[in-house]
Short mmCIF file of C-alpha atoms in Angstrom, two decimals:
data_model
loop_
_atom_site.label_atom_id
_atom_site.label_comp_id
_atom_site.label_asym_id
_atom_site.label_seq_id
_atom_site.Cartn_x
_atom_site.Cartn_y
_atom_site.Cartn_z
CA UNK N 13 0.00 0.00 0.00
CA UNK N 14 1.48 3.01 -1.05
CA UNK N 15 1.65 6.24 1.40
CA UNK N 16 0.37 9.09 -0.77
CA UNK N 17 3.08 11.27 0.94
CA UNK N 18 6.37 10.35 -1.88
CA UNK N 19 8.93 12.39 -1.38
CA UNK N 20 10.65 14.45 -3.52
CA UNK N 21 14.44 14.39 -4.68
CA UNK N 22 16.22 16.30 -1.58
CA UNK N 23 19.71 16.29 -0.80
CA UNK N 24 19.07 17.17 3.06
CA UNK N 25 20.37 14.34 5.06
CA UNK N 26 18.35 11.59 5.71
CA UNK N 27 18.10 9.40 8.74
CA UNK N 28 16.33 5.91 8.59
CA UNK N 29 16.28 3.01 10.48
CA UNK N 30 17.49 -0.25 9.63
CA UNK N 31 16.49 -4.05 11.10
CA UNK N 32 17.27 -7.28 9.88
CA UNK N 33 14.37 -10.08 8.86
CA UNK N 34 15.20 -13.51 8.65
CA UNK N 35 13.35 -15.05 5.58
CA UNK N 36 14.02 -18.54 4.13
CA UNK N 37 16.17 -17.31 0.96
CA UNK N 38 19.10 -14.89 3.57
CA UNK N 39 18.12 -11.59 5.97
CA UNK N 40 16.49 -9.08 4.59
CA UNK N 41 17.62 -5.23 5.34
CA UNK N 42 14.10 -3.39 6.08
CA UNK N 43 14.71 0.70 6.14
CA UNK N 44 12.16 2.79 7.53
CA UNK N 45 11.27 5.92 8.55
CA UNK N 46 10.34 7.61 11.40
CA UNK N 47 6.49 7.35 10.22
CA UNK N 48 7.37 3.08 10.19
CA UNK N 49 7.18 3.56 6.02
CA UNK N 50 9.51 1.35 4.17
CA UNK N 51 11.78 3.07 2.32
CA UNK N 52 14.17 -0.08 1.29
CA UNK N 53 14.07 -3.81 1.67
CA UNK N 54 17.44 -5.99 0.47
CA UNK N 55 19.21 -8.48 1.24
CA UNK N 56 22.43 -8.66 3.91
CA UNK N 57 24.81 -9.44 0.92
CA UNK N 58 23.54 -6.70 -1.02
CA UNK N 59 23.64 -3.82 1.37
CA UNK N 60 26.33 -1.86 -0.73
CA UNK N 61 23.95 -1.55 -3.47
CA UNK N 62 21.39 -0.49 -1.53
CA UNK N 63 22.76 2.31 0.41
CA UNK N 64 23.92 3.28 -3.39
CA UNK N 65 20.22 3.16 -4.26
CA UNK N 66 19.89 5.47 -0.87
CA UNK N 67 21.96 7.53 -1.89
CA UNK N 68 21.19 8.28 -5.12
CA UNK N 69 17.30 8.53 -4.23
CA UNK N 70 17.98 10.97 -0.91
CA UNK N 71 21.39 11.73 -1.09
CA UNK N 72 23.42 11.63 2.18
CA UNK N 73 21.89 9.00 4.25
CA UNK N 74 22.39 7.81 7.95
CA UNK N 75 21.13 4.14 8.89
CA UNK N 76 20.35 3.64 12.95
CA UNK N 77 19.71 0.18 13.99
CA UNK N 78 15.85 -0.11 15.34
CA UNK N 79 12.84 -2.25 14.94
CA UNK N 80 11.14 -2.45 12.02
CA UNK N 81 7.38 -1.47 12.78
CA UNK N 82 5.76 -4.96 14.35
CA UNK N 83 2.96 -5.10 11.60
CA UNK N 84 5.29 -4.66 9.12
CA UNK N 85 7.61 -7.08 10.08
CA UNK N 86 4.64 -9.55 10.88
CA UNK N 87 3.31 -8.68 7.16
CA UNK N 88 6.48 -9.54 6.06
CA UNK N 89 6.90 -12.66 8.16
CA UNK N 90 3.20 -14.00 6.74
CA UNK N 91 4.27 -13.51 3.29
CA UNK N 92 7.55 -15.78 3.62
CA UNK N 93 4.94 -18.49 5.13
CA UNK N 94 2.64 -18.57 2.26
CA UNK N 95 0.21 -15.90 3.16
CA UNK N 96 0.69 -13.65 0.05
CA UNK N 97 -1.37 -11.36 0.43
CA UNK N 98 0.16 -9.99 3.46
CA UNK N 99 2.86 -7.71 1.28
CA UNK N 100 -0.44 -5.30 -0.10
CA UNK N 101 -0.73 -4.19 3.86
CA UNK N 102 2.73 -2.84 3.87
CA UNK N 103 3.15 1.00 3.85
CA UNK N 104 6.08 2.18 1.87
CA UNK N 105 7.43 5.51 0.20
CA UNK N 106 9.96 5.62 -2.70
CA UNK N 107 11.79 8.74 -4.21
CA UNK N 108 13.16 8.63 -7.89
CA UNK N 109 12.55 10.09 -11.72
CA UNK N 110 8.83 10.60 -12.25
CA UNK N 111 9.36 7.61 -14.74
CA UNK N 112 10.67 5.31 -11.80
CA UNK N 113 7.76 6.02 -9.71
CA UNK N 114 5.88 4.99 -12.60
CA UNK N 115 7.28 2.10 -12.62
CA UNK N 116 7.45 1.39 -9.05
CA UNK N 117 3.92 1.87 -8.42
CA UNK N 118 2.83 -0.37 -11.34
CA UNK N 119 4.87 -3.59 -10.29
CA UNK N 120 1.98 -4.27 -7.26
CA UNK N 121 -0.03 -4.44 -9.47
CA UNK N 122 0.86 -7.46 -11.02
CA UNK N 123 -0.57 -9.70 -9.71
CA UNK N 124 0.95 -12.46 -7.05
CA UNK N 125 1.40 -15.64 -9.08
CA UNK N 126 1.63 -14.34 -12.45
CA UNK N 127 5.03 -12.33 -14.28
CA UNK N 128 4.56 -9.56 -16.79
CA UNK N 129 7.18 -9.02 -19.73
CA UNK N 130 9.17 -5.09 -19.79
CA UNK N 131 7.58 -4.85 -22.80
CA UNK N 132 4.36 -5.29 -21.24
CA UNK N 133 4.55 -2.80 -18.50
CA UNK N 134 6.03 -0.30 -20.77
CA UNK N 135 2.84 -0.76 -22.80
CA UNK N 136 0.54 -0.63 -20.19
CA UNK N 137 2.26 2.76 -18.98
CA UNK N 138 1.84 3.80 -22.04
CA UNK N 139 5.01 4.13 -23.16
CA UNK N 140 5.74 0.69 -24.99
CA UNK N 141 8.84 2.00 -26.77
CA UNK N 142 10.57 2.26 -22.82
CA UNK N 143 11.22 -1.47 -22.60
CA UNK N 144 14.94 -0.52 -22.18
CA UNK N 145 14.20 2.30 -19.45
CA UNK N 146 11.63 -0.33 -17.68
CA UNK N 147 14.40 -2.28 -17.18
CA UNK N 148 16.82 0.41 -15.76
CA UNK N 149 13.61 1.57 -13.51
CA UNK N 150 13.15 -1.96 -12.34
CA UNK N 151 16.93 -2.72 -11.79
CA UNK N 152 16.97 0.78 -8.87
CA UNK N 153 13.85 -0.40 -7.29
CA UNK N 154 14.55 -0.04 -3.43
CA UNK N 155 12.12 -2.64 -1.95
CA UNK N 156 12.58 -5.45 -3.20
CA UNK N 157 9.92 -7.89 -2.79
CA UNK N 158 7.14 -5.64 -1.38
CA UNK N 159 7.17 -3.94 -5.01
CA UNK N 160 7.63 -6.75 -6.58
CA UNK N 161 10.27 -6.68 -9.61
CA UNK N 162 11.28 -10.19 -9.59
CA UNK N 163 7.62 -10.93 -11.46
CA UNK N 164 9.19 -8.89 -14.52
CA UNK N 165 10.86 -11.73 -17.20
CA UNK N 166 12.45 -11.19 -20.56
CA UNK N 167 9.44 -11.65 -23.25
CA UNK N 168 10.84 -14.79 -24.11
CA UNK N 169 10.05 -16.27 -20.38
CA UNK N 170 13.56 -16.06 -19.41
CA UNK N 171 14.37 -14.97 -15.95
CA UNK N 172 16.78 -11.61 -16.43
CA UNK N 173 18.59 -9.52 -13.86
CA UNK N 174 17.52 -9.65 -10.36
CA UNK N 175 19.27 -7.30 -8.00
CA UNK N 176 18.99 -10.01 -5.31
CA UNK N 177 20.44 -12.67 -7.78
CA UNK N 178 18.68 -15.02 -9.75
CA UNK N 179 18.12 -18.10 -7.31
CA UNK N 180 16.66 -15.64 -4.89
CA UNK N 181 14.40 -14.51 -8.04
CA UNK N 182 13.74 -17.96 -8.70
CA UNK N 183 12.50 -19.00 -5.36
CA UNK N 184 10.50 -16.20 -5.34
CA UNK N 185 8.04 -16.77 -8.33
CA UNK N 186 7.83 -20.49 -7.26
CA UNK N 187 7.15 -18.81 -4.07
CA UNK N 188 4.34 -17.17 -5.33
CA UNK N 189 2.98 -20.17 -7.63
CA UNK N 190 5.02 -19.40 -10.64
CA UNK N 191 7.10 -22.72 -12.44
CA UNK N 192 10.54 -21.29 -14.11
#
């Protein structure tokens, strides 16, 4: 569920908090803010890329260590045991382009269970030429998992490019009732 208050590109310093999730596929790095939206979900053996993605969304950024809010953690936690619908109560905010919000806020809505070419989102945005710039969009989303951009294949099937790696990918669309 997205919180209708997106920030804008700033480049005041930002302060969010950061816990760690066990999940069955590594821990998961949740980032929130002081309103308990998610900001950024990755995994442990990614963190470099996403304080890059941090970085480049909010510019200097400072990561506490504190709790994730409990129903988001919980939501979470449900959606790792098979209860999938759990990720559409999680609140979240994302800066970026105008484009990558575009983006960003389309990839929930594809639905759990099914995966949507590049080509097909950049059609249904309306701009089916931006396969390409889908891609790019999809590669710097920040939450992984919650806006889901490992449902996004090549239009041939294949599984491409997953910031978490592909096994993680993988195990996430069987996850979800997907055979790759």
């Amino acid at each position: 569920m997205a919180d209708r208050k997106t920030p804008k590109r700033t480049k005041t310093p930002q302060t969010f908090n950061l816990d760690r999730l066990t999940t069955p596929i590594g821990v998961a790095l949740l980032v929130t803010d002081d309103d308990g939206a998610l900001r950024a979900l990755d995994w442990d053996d990614y963190e470099g890329r996403m304080l890059d993605l941090l970085r480049l969304q909010y510019g200097a950024v400072t990561l506490r260590d504190d709790r994730a809010p409990r129903d988001l953690s919980r939501a979470l936690s449900g959606y790792f045991k098979g209860d999938l619908d759990r990720l559409t109560e999680i609140r979240w905010r994302v800066a970026g382009t105008p484009f990558q919000q575009k983006v960003w806020h389309a990839l929930p809505k594809i639905p759990c269970g099914t995966t949507m070419s590049y080509g097909a989102l950049a059609a249904r945005l309306k701009a089916p030429n931006a396969m390409r710039a889908v891609g790019h969009a999809n590669g710097s989303n920040p939450i992984s998992v919650v806006l889901p951009c490992h449902r996004l294949i090549g239009a041939n099937g294949s599984l491409v490019k997953y910031g978490g790696g592909l096994e993680r990918k993988r195990w996430l669309l069987r996850h979800e009732g997907v055979e790759v």
